PDB file of C-alpha atoms and ligand atoms in Angstrom:
ATOM      1  CA  MET A   1     -63.072 -30.135  46.461  1.00 40.00           C
ATOM      2  CA  LYS A   2     -60.846 -33.077  48.235  1.00 44.00           C
ATOM      3  CA  ALA A   3     -57.749 -31.984  45.944  1.00 43.00           C
ATOM      4  CA  GLY A   4     -57.901 -28.398  47.431  1.00 45.00           C
ATOM      5  CA  ARG A   5     -58.344 -29.345  50.929  1.00 51.00           C
ATOM      6  CA  THR A   6     -55.307 -31.965  51.225  1.00 51.00           C
ATOM      7  CA  PRO A   7     -52.513 -29.390  51.305  1.00 54.00           C
ATOM      8  CA  LEU A   8     -54.193 -27.463  54.361  1.00 53.00           C
ATOM      9  CA  VAL A   9     -54.619 -30.915  56.210  1.00 50.00           C
ATOM     10  CA  VAL A  10     -50.577 -31.523  55.472  1.00 49.00           C
ATOM     11  CA  LEU A  11     -49.864 -28.076  56.614  1.00 48.00           C
ATOM     12  CA  ALA A  12     -52.039 -28.530  59.814  1.00 50.00           C
ATOM     13  CA  LEU A  13     -50.113 -31.865  60.278  1.00 48.00           C
ATOM     14  CA  LEU A  14     -46.622 -30.217  59.821  1.00 48.00           C
ATOM     15  CA  ALA A  15     -47.133 -27.746  61.954  1.00 49.00           C
ATOM     16  CA  ALA A  16     -48.491 -29.945  64.911  1.00 48.00           C
ATOM     17  CA  LEU A  17     -45.431 -31.963  64.321  1.00 45.00           C
ATOM     18  CA  THR A  18     -43.228 -29.072  64.137  1.00 44.00           C
ATOM     19  CA  SER A  19     -44.448 -27.963  67.545  1.00 44.00           C
ATOM     20  CA  LEU A  20     -44.059 -31.367  68.876  1.00 43.00           C
ATOM     21  CA  VAL A  21     -40.493 -31.372  67.735  1.00 43.00           C
ATOM     22  CA  VAL A  22     -40.054 -27.843  69.373  1.00 41.00           C
ATOM     23  CA  ILE A  23     -41.490 -28.853  72.602  1.00 41.00           C
ATOM     24  CA  ALA A  24     -39.303 -32.031  72.969  1.00 43.00           C
ATOM     25  CA  SER A  25     -36.398 -30.401  72.275  1.00 43.00           C
ATOM     26  CA  CYS A  26     -36.702 -27.694  74.725  1.00 41.00           C
ATOM     27  CA  GLY A  27     -38.119 -29.832  77.600  1.00 43.00           C
ATOM     28  CA  GLY A  28     -36.284 -33.412  77.094  1.00 44.00           C
ATOM     29  CA  ALA A  29     -32.896 -32.399  76.148  1.00 50.00           C
ATOM     30  CA  VAL A  30     -30.202 -31.732  78.847  1.00 54.00           C
ATOM     31  CA  ARG A  31     -29.016 -28.436  79.177  1.00 57.00           C
ATOM     32  CA  ARG A  32     -25.249 -28.662  78.916  1.00 59.00           C
ATOM     33  CA  ALA A  33     -23.756 -26.547  81.702  1.00 63.00           C
ATOM     34  CA  THR A  34     -21.194 -23.883  80.277  1.00 65.00           C
ATOM     35  CA  ALA A  35     -18.021 -22.741  81.890  1.00 62.00           C
ATOM     36  CA  ALA A  36     -20.196 -19.520  83.014  1.00 68.00           C
ATOM     37  CA  ASP A  37     -22.302 -21.211  85.139  1.00 87.00           C
ATOM     38  CA  PHE A  38     -19.520 -21.691  87.282  1.00 95.00           C
ATOM     39  CA  PRO A  39     -17.433 -19.087  89.316  1.00 95.00           C
ATOM     40  CA  PRO A  40     -14.706 -17.773  86.792  1.00 95.00           C
ATOM     41  CA  GLY A  41     -11.151 -19.679  87.393  1.00 96.00           C
ATOM     42  CA  SER A  42     -12.737 -22.622  89.710  1.00 97.00           C
ATOM     43  CA  THR A  43     -11.871 -25.824  89.070  1.00 98.00           C
ATOM     44  CA  MET A  44     -15.454 -26.504  88.096  1.00 98.00           C
ATOM     45  CA  ALA A  45     -15.233 -23.986  85.306  1.00 97.00           C
ATOM     46  CA  ARG A  46     -11.746 -25.360  84.186  1.00 97.00           C
ATOM     47  CA  ILE A  47     -12.972 -28.708  83.748  1.00 98.00           C
ATOM     48  CA  ARG A  48     -16.077 -27.528  81.847  1.00 97.00           C
ATOM     49  CA  GLU A  49     -13.882 -25.876  79.436  1.00 96.00           C
ATOM     50  CA  ARG A  50     -11.685 -29.063  79.161  1.00 97.00           C
ATOM     51  CA  GLY A  51     -14.653 -31.009  78.665  1.00 97.00           C
ATOM     52  CA  VAL A  52     -13.399 -33.878  80.818  1.00 98.00           C
ATOM     53  CA  LEU A  53     -13.147 -34.806  84.313  1.00 98.00           C
ATOM     54  CA  THR A  54      -9.868 -36.645  85.444  1.00 98.00           C
ATOM     55  CA  VAL A  55     -10.670 -39.042  88.141  1.00 99.00           C
ATOM     56  CA  GLY A  56      -8.236 -41.106  90.403  1.00 98.00           C
ATOM     57  CA  ILE A  57      -9.936 -44.580  90.859  1.00 98.00           C
ATOM     58  CA  LYS A  58      -9.029 -48.132  92.045  1.00 98.00           C
ATOM     59  CA  PHE A  59      -8.948 -50.477  89.043  1.00 98.00           C
ATOM     60  CA  ASP A  60      -9.068 -53.761  90.926  1.00 97.00           C
ATOM     61  CA  HIS A  61     -12.095 -53.796  93.373  1.00 97.00           C
ATOM     62  CA  PRO A  62     -15.162 -55.258  91.743  1.00 97.00           C
ATOM     63  CA  LEU A  63     -18.471 -53.237  92.739  1.00 97.00           C
ATOM     64  CA  PHE A  64     -16.573 -50.096  93.923  1.00 98.00           C
ATOM     65  CA  GLY A  65     -13.508 -49.330  91.093  1.00 98.00           C
ATOM     66  CA  PHE A  66     -13.107 -51.871  88.711  1.00 98.00           C
ATOM     67  CA  LYS A  67     -11.975 -52.212  85.330  1.00 98.00           C
ATOM     68  CA  ASP A  68     -13.932 -54.807  83.401  1.00 95.00           C
ATOM     69  CA  PRO A  69     -11.235 -56.961  81.831  1.00 93.00           C
ATOM     70  CA  ALA A  70     -13.862 -57.624  78.799  1.00 93.00           C
ATOM     71  CA  GLY A  71     -14.767 -54.307  77.671  1.00 94.00           C
ATOM     72  CA  GLY A  72     -12.482 -52.190  79.701  1.00 96.00           C
ATOM     73  CA  ARG A  73     -15.649 -50.140  81.517  1.00 97.00           C
ATOM     74  CA  ILE A  74     -15.139 -48.972  84.757  1.00 98.00           C
ATOM     75  CA  THR A  75     -17.779 -49.964  87.306  1.00 98.00           C
ATOM     76  CA  GLY A  76     -18.695 -49.719  90.865  1.00 98.00           C
ATOM     77  CA  PHE A  77     -19.795 -46.840  93.634  1.00 98.00           C
ATOM     78  CA  ASP A  78     -16.701 -45.113  93.089  1.00 98.00           C
ATOM     79  CA  ALA A  79     -17.190 -45.046  89.273  1.00 98.00           C
ATOM     80  CA  GLU A  80     -20.927 -44.097  89.909  1.00 98.00           C
ATOM     81  CA  MET A  81     -20.127 -41.079  91.926  1.00 98.00           C
ATOM     82  CA  ALA A  82     -17.589 -40.001  89.366  1.00 98.00           C
ATOM     83  CA  ARG A  83     -20.053 -40.162  86.544  1.00 98.00           C
ATOM     84  CA  LEU A  84     -22.594 -38.054  88.360  1.00 98.00           C
ATOM     85  CA  VAL A  85     -19.971 -35.525  89.279  1.00 98.00           C
ATOM     86  CA  ALA A  86     -18.998 -35.318  85.446  1.00 98.00           C
ATOM     87  CA  LYS A  87     -22.857 -35.061  84.554  1.00 97.00           C
ATOM     88  CA  ASP A  88     -23.186 -32.206  86.583  1.00 97.00           C
ATOM     89  CA  ILE A  89     -20.289 -30.243  85.592  1.00 97.00           C
ATOM     90  CA  THR A  90     -20.148 -31.105  81.517  1.00 96.00           C
ATOM     91  CA  GLY A  91     -23.861 -32.158  81.275  1.00 96.00           C
ATOM     92  CA  SER A  92     -22.645 -35.885  80.301  1.00 97.00           C
ATOM     93  CA  GLU A  93     -21.721 -38.651  82.569  1.00 97.00           C
ATOM     94  CA  ARG A  94     -19.415 -39.815  79.709  1.00 97.00           C
ATOM     95  CA  ASP A  95     -16.876 -36.960  80.118  1.00 98.00           C
ATOM     96  CA  VAL A  96     -14.736 -38.699  82.411  1.00 98.00           C
ATOM     97  CA  ARG A  97     -11.276 -40.151  82.330  1.00 98.00           C
ATOM     98  CA  PHE A  98     -10.575 -42.656  84.889  1.00 98.00           C
ATOM     99  CA  ILE A  99      -6.674 -43.031  86.080  1.00 98.00           C
ATOM    100  CA  GLU A 100      -5.841 -45.691  88.228  1.00 98.00           C
ATOM    101  CA  THR A 101      -4.698 -45.170  91.499  1.00 98.00           C
ATOM    102  CA  MET A 102      -3.301 -47.255  94.566  1.00 97.00           C
ATOM    103  CA  PRO A 103      -3.133 -46.346  98.536  1.00 97.00           C
ATOM    104  CA  ARG A 104       0.415 -45.408  98.226  1.00 97.00           C
ATOM    105  CA  ASN A 105      -0.145 -42.799  95.447  1.00 97.00           C
ATOM    106  CA  ARG A 106      -3.426 -41.122  95.968  1.00 98.00           C
ATOM    107  CA  GLU A 107      -1.949 -38.097  97.753  1.00 98.00           C
ATOM    108  CA  GLN A 108       0.607 -37.699  95.071  1.00 98.00           C
ATOM    109  CA  PHE A 109      -1.630 -37.836  92.187  1.00 98.00           C
ATOM    110  CA  ILE A 110      -3.693 -34.986  93.634  1.00 98.00           C
ATOM    111  CA  GLU A 111      -0.633 -32.859  94.569  1.00 98.00           C
ATOM    112  CA  GLN A 112       0.781 -33.305  90.938  1.00 98.00           C
ATOM    113  CA  GLY A 113      -2.527 -32.436  89.078  1.00 98.00           C
ATOM    114  CA  THR A 114      -2.463 -35.899  87.682  1.00 98.00           C
ATOM    115  CA  VAL A 115      -6.361 -35.778  88.328  1.00 98.00           C
ATOM    116  CA  ASP A 116      -8.882 -33.478  89.375  1.00 98.00           C
ATOM    117  CA  LEU A 117     -10.236 -35.451  92.097  1.00 98.00           C
ATOM    118  CA  VAL A 118      -9.797 -39.087  93.803  1.00 99.00           C
ATOM    119  CA  LEU A 119     -12.634 -41.137  94.621  1.00 98.00           C
ATOM    120  CA  ALA A 120     -10.818 -44.452  95.492  1.00 98.00           C
ATOM    121  CA  THR A 121     -11.904 -45.788  98.788  1.00 98.00           C
ATOM    122  CA  TYR A 122     -10.103 -42.980 100.307  1.00 98.00           C
ATOM    123  CA  SER A 123     -10.420 -42.609 103.999  1.00 98.00           C
ATOM    124  CA  ILE A 124     -10.313 -39.244 105.509  1.00 98.00           C
ATOM    125  CA  THR A 125      -7.495 -38.834 107.877  1.00 98.00           C
ATOM    126  CA  PRO A 126      -5.914 -35.783 109.594  1.00 98.00           C
ATOM    127  CA  GLU A 127      -2.448 -36.848 108.100  1.00 97.00           C
ATOM    128  CA  ARG A 128      -3.956 -37.070 104.849  1.00 98.00           C
ATOM    129  CA  ALA A 129      -5.723 -33.660 105.248  1.00 98.00           C
ATOM    130  CA  ALA A 130      -2.393 -32.177 105.900  1.00 98.00           C
ATOM    131  CA  ARG A 131      -1.600 -32.834 102.105  1.00 98.00           C
ATOM    132  CA  VAL A 132      -5.018 -32.911 100.113  1.00 98.00           C
ATOM    133  CA  GLY A 133      -8.686 -31.465 100.613  1.00 98.00           C
ATOM    134  CA  PHE A 134     -11.511 -33.951 101.486  1.00 98.00           C
ATOM    135  CA  SER A 135     -15.218 -33.443 100.631  1.00 98.00           C
ATOM    136  CA  ASP A 136     -17.718 -34.569 103.521  1.00 98.00           C
ATOM    137  CA  PRO A 137     -17.936 -38.278 103.830  1.00 98.00           C
ATOM    138  CA  TYR A 138     -19.846 -40.116 101.109  1.00 98.00           C
ATOM    139  CA  TYR A 139     -19.520 -43.667 102.428  1.00 98.00           C
ATOM    140  CA  TYR A 140     -18.820 -45.411 105.562  1.00 98.00           C
ATOM    141  CA  ALA A 141     -16.881 -48.655 105.220  1.00 98.00           C
ATOM    142  CA  GLY A 142     -15.736 -50.723 108.076  1.00 98.00           C
ATOM    143  CA  GLN A 143     -12.182 -52.574 108.452  1.00 98.00           C
ATOM    144  CA  ASP A 144     -12.852 -56.455 108.311  1.00 98.00           C
ATOM    145  CA  ILE A 145     -11.040 -59.546 107.620  1.00 98.00           C
ATOM    146  CA  LEU A 146     -11.340 -62.312 104.601  1.00 98.00           C
ATOM    147  CA  VAL A 147     -10.146 -65.748 105.265  1.00 98.00           C
ATOM    148  CA  ARG A 148     -10.529 -69.245 103.405  1.00 98.00           C
ATOM    149  CA  ALA A 149     -13.881 -70.607 103.162  1.00 97.00           C
ATOM    150  CA  GLY A 150     -12.872 -73.392 105.696  1.00 96.00           C
ATOM    151  CA  ASP A 151     -10.959 -71.404 108.066  1.00 97.00           C
ATOM    152  CA  ARG A 152     -13.375 -71.252 111.355  1.00 96.00           C
ATOM    153  CA  ALA A 153     -10.370 -70.361 113.418  1.00 97.00           C
ATOM    154  CA  ILE A 154     -10.131 -66.842 112.439  1.00 98.00           C
ATOM    155  CA  ARG A 155     -13.185 -65.024 114.038  1.00 98.00           C
ATOM    156  CA  ASN A 156     -12.035 -61.613 115.007  1.00 98.00           C
ATOM    157  CA  VAL A 157      -9.083 -59.433 114.848  1.00 98.00           C
ATOM    158  CA  THR A 158      -7.639 -60.828 118.162  1.00 98.00           C
ATOM    159  CA  ASP A 159      -7.311 -64.351 116.143  1.00 98.00           C
ATOM    160  CA  LEU A 160      -5.023 -62.702 113.763  1.00 98.00           C
ATOM    161  CA  ALA A 161      -2.030 -63.059 116.324  1.00 97.00           C
ATOM    162  CA  ASP A 162       0.692 -64.842 115.073  1.00 98.00           C
ATOM    163  CA  ARG A 163      -0.928 -65.466 111.208  1.00 98.00           C
ATOM    164  CA  LYS A 164       0.309 -63.880 108.092  1.00 98.00           C
ATOM    165  CA  VAL A 165      -2.132 -61.020 107.204  1.00 98.00           C
ATOM    166  CA  CYS A 166      -1.669 -59.467 103.686  1.00 98.00           C
ATOM    167  CA  THR A 167      -2.846 -55.761 103.172  1.00 98.00           C
ATOM    168  CA  ALA A 168      -1.541 -52.653 101.173  1.00 97.00           C
ATOM    169  CA  THR A 169       1.289 -49.957 101.680  1.00 97.00           C
ATOM    170  CA  GLY A 170      -0.061 -46.685 102.345  1.00 96.00           C
ATOM    171  CA  SER A 171      -3.297 -47.409 103.847  1.00 98.00           C
ATOM    172  CA  THR A 172      -5.331 -47.031 107.121  1.00 98.00           C
ATOM    173  CA  SER A 173      -5.622 -50.872 106.716  1.00 98.00           C
ATOM    174  CA  ALA A 174      -2.021 -51.362 107.460  1.00 98.00           C
ATOM    175  CA  GLU A 175      -1.868 -48.898 110.155  1.00 97.00           C
ATOM    176  CA  ARG A 176      -4.935 -50.375 112.033  1.00 98.00           C
ATOM    177  CA  LEU A 177      -3.582 -53.766 111.680  1.00 98.00           C
ATOM    178  CA  ARG A 178      -0.254 -52.645 113.227  1.00 97.00           C
ATOM    179  CA  ALA A 179      -2.132 -51.117 115.929  1.00 98.00           C
ATOM    180  CA  ARG A 180      -4.814 -53.693 116.637  1.00 98.00           C
ATOM    181  CA  ALA A 181      -3.314 -56.936 116.062  1.00 98.00           C
ATOM    182  CA  PRO A 182       0.467 -56.386 116.958  1.00 98.00           C
ATOM    183  CA  GLY A 183       1.337 -60.177 116.955  1.00 98.00           C
ATOM    184  CA  ALA A 184       0.220 -60.661 113.340  1.00 98.00           C
ATOM    185  CA  GLU A 185       3.086 -61.002 110.738  1.00 98.00           C
ATOM    186  CA  ALA A 186       1.820 -58.120 108.160  1.00 98.00           C
ATOM    187  CA  VAL A 187       2.478 -59.052 104.256  1.00 98.00           C
ATOM    188  CA  ILE A 188       2.562 -55.701 102.818  1.00 97.00           C
ATOM    189  CA  VAL A 189       1.777 -55.243  99.207  1.00 97.00           C
ATOM    190  CA  ASN A 190       0.696 -52.525  96.604  1.00 96.00           C
ATOM    191  CA  THR A 191      -2.708 -53.455  96.317  1.00 95.00           C
ATOM    192  CA  TYR A 192      -5.203 -55.561  97.835  1.00 96.00           C
ATOM    193  CA  SER A 193      -5.845 -57.878  94.787  1.00 95.00           C
ATOM    194  CA  GLU A 194      -2.452 -59.105  94.957  1.00 95.00           C
ATOM    195  CA  CYS A 195      -3.280 -60.715  98.212  1.00 97.00           C
ATOM    196  CA  VAL A 196      -6.001 -62.966  96.881  1.00 97.00           C
ATOM    197  CA  HIS A 197      -4.021 -65.789  95.399  1.00 95.00           C
ATOM    198  CA  ALA A 198      -1.684 -66.251  98.350  1.00 97.00           C
ATOM    199  CA  LEU A 199      -4.739 -66.690 100.753  1.00 98.00           C
ATOM    200  CA  VAL A 200      -6.267 -69.179  98.611  1.00 97.00           C
ATOM    201  CA  SER A 201      -3.149 -71.080  97.934  1.00 96.00           C
ATOM    202  CA  GLY A 202      -2.462 -71.090 101.740  1.00 97.00           C
ATOM    203  CA  ARG A 203       0.988 -68.754 101.682  1.00 97.00           C
ATOM    204  CA  ILE A 204      -0.974 -66.067 103.829  1.00 98.00           C
ATOM    205  CA  ASP A 205      -3.769 -66.519 106.450  1.00 98.00           C
ATOM    206  CA  ALA A 206      -5.945 -63.597 105.798  1.00 98.00           C
ATOM    207  CA  ILE A 207      -6.447 -60.350 104.046  1.00 98.00           C
ATOM    208  CA  SER A 208      -7.296 -57.174 106.056  1.00 98.00           C
ATOM    209  CA  THR A 209      -8.752 -54.094 104.719  1.00 98.00           C
ATOM    210  CA  ASP A 210     -12.450 -52.143 104.178  1.00 98.00           C
ATOM    211  CA  ASP A 211     -15.373 -54.604 103.920  1.00 98.00           C
ATOM    212  CA  THR A 212     -16.025 -52.780 100.270  1.00 98.00           C
ATOM    213  CA  ILE A 213     -12.831 -53.996  99.036  1.00 98.00           C
ATOM    214  CA  LEU A 214     -13.230 -57.585 100.738  1.00 98.00           C
ATOM    215  CA  LEU A 215     -16.572 -58.148  99.248  1.00 98.00           C
ATOM    216  CA  GLY A 216     -15.506 -57.241  95.716  1.00 97.00           C
ATOM    217  CA  LEU A 217     -12.541 -59.520  96.094  1.00 97.00           C
ATOM    218  CA  MET A 218     -14.923 -62.347  97.490  1.00 97.00           C
ATOM    219  CA  SER A 219     -17.279 -61.919  94.485  1.00 95.00           C
ATOM    220  CA  LEU A 220     -14.043 -62.912  92.194  1.00 94.00           C
ATOM    221  CA  ARG A 221     -13.782 -66.229  94.054  1.00 94.00           C
ATOM    222  CA  PRO A 222     -17.218 -67.392  95.183  1.00 92.00           C
ATOM    223  CA  GLY A 223     -16.958 -70.387  97.442  1.00 95.00           C
ATOM    224  CA  SER A 224     -13.467 -70.225  98.357  1.00 97.00           C
ATOM    225  CA  VAL A 225     -13.007 -67.101 100.695  1.00 98.00           C
ATOM    226  CA  ARG A 226     -15.165 -65.913 103.559  1.00 97.00           C
ATOM    227  CA  LEU A 227     -15.728 -62.329 105.135  1.00 97.00           C
ATOM    228  CA  VAL A 228     -15.224 -62.755 109.004  1.00 98.00           C
ATOM    229  CA  GLY A 229     -17.730 -60.037 109.260  1.00 97.00           C
ATOM    230  CA  LYS A 230     -16.483 -58.380 112.436  1.00 97.00           C
ATOM    231  CA  PRO A 231     -15.366 -54.803 111.545  1.00 97.00           C
ATOM    232  CA  PHE A 232     -12.740 -53.010 113.783  1.00 97.00           C
ATOM    233  CA  GLY A 233     -12.548 -49.753 112.598  1.00 96.00           C
ATOM    234  CA  ARG A 234     -14.814 -47.349 110.746  1.00 97.00           C
ATOM    235  CA  GLU A 235     -13.627 -45.747 107.500  1.00 98.00           C
ATOM    236  CA  PRO A 236     -15.138 -42.544 106.153  1.00 98.00           C
ATOM    237  CA  TYR A 237     -14.633 -42.146 102.378  1.00 98.00           C
ATOM    238  CA  GLY A 238     -14.182 -38.420 101.043  1.00 98.00           C
ATOM    239  CA  ILE A 239     -13.477 -37.288  97.495  1.00 99.00           C
ATOM    240  CA  GLY A 240      -9.875 -35.820  97.504  1.00 99.00           C
ATOM    241  CA  VAL A 241      -9.196 -32.735  96.135  1.00 98.00           C
ATOM    242  CA  ARG A 242      -6.119 -30.390  95.774  1.00 98.00           C
ATOM    243  CA  ARG A 243      -5.687 -28.630  99.362  1.00 98.00           C
ATOM    244  CA  GLY A 244      -6.930 -25.277  99.968  1.00 98.00           C
ATOM    245  CA  ASP A 245      -9.478 -25.924  96.765  1.00 98.00           C
ATOM    246  CA  THR A 246     -12.444 -25.016  98.985  1.00 98.00           C
ATOM    247  CA  VAL A 247     -14.596 -23.825  96.119  1.00 98.00           C
ATOM    248  CA  PHE A 248     -14.323 -27.240  94.478  1.00 98.00           C
ATOM    249  CA  ARG A 249     -14.688 -28.854  97.839  1.00 98.00           C
ATOM    250  CA  ASP A 250     -17.738 -27.096  98.841  1.00 98.00           C
ATOM    251  CA  TYR A 251     -19.381 -27.749  95.280  1.00 98.00           C
ATOM    252  CA  LEU A 252     -18.753 -31.388  95.790  1.00 98.00           C
ATOM    253  CA  ASN A 253     -19.956 -31.345  99.158  1.00 98.00           C
ATOM    254  CA  GLY A 254     -23.265 -29.723  97.920  1.00 98.00           C
ATOM    255  CA  LEU A 255     -23.665 -32.614  95.057  1.00 98.00           C
ATOM    256  CA  ILE A 256     -23.124 -35.393  97.795  1.00 98.00           C
ATOM    257  CA  ASN A 257     -25.893 -33.947  99.774  1.00 98.00           C
ATOM    258  CA  ARG A 258     -27.926 -33.887  97.091  1.00 98.00           C
ATOM    259  CA  TYR A 259     -27.433 -37.299  95.924  1.00 98.00           C
ATOM    260  CA  LEU A 260     -27.817 -38.458  99.727  1.00 98.00           C
ATOM    261  CA  HIS A 261     -31.482 -36.993  99.436  1.00 98.00           C
ATOM    262  CA  ASP A 262     -32.811 -37.326  95.801  1.00 97.00           C
ATOM    263  CA  GLY A 263     -32.220 -41.288  95.254  1.00 98.00           C
ATOM    264  CA  GLN A 264     -29.041 -41.267  93.286  1.00 98.00           C
ATOM    265  CA  TRP A 265     -26.885 -42.549  96.291  1.00 98.00           C
ATOM    266  CA  ASP A 266     -29.434 -45.191  96.943  1.00 98.00           C
ATOM    267  CA  ARG A 267     -29.382 -46.178  93.387  1.00 98.00           C
ATOM    268  CA  ALA A 268     -25.579 -46.197  92.777  1.00 98.00           C
ATOM    269  CA  PHE A 269     -25.362 -48.228  95.950  1.00 98.00           C
ATOM    270  CA  ARG A 270     -28.112 -50.623  94.695  1.00 98.00           C
ATOM    271  CA  ASP A 271     -26.604 -50.959  91.853  1.00 97.00           C
ATOM    272  CA  THR A 272     -23.028 -52.094  93.044  1.00 98.00           C
ATOM    273  CA  ILE A 273     -21.896 -52.930  96.408  1.00 97.00           C
ATOM    274  CA  GLY A 274     -25.205 -53.199  97.847  1.00 97.00           C
ATOM    275  CA  ALA A 275     -26.037 -56.298  95.515  1.00 95.00           C
ATOM    276  CA  ALA A 276     -23.086 -58.001  97.631  1.00 94.00           C
ATOM    277  CA  GLY A 277     -24.561 -57.584 100.827  1.00 92.00           C
ATOM    278  CA  ALA A 278     -23.159 -54.298 102.432  1.00 95.00           C
ATOM    279  CA  ASP A 279     -25.661 -52.691 104.685  1.00 94.00           C
ATOM    280  CA  PRO A 280     -26.708 -49.232 103.734  1.00 96.00           C
ATOM    281  CA  GLU A 281     -27.462 -48.612 107.452  1.00 95.00           C
ATOM    282  CA  GLN A 282     -23.827 -48.704 108.105  1.00 96.00           C
ATOM    283  CA  ALA A 283     -22.721 -47.425 104.696  1.00 98.00           C
ATOM    284  CA  LYS A 284     -24.777 -44.375 103.999  1.00 98.00           C
ATOM    285  CA  PRO A 285     -23.964 -40.903 105.696  1.00 98.00           C
ATOM    286  CA  SER A 286     -26.967 -39.334 107.840  1.00 94.00           C
ATOM    287  CA  ARG A 287     -27.188 -35.513 107.094  1.00 80.00           C
TER     288      ARG A 287
HETATM  289  N1  LIG B 301      -9.858 -47.003 103.088  1.00 56.79           N
HETATM  290  C1  LIG B 301      -8.533 -47.183 103.400  1.00 56.79           C
HETATM  291  C2  LIG B 301      -7.650 -46.106 103.370  1.00 56.79           C
HETATM  292  O1  LIG B 301      -7.915 -45.169 102.544  1.00 56.79           O
HETATM  293  C3  LIG B 301      -8.218 -48.589 103.066  1.00 56.79           C
HETATM  294  C4  LIG B 301      -8.594 -48.742 101.762  1.00 56.79           C
HETATM  295  C5  LIG B 301      -7.591 -48.431 100.546  1.00 56.79           C
HETATM  296  O2  LIG B 301      -6.444 -48.150 100.918  1.00 56.79           O
HETATM  297  O3  LIG B 301      -7.835 -47.965  99.681  1.00 56.79           O
HETATM  298  O4  LIG B 301      -6.250 -46.184 103.416  1.00 56.79           O
END
């Protein structure tokens, strides 16, 4: 009798296991988007067909856009945003190709189609909007000042008069520095990380740009530099896209809005720049 019942038990077990596997694969697996999920001919459909999203990003700003010297992984808040967008388009956050951008070449990269979008501490300005399209703001930074840890003389932007202040070409930081500290001697470089050694060695007196970038640079030199903490300009960051691509821009606005409300923005913030002390009240857009 026992021998006759065994195959039935085995069959029943197999049937149960099979249905479990079927349930798991239907409910658990991420359904990959197809190009048909997007309007025909749209940038989203083209990226989906290509299978990879190309993103212009900073490589030298820890916690925002940073290429890990050890493993080469790109980390930071902008990288997190890029991975969320890629996941929505292709189904996998791994389908991103990061390309380094600097303040001076972001518009050019978008115009020439080198990248699908720019996520690179990129402030929305009317001048830039004449050349590229912008999403709604996904982050608010503030222009601030980084000094040597022992420097107590520089307490705000007016104290920059007659000081050597390093910032980057093609940035709003350089423009605002000229406007707000006309007496400062501006030292203009390609990217802010070039300023750090000059500051620590005493060749310049301060670095001025967004607090997001300064907090990241500070994390590389703990104890030797200090954030003044007196922001003198608000910087709304947008995702840069090709000018006139309103379908892509509107799609990105929908995603940003979703991330602001579903906890993804908060998670990305907490895992990156929030850990360095950025204030979510200042940084998070409300809408
Ligand atoms: N967010 C400002 C800008 O877009 C300054 C930082 C930067 O250059 O990336 O110009």
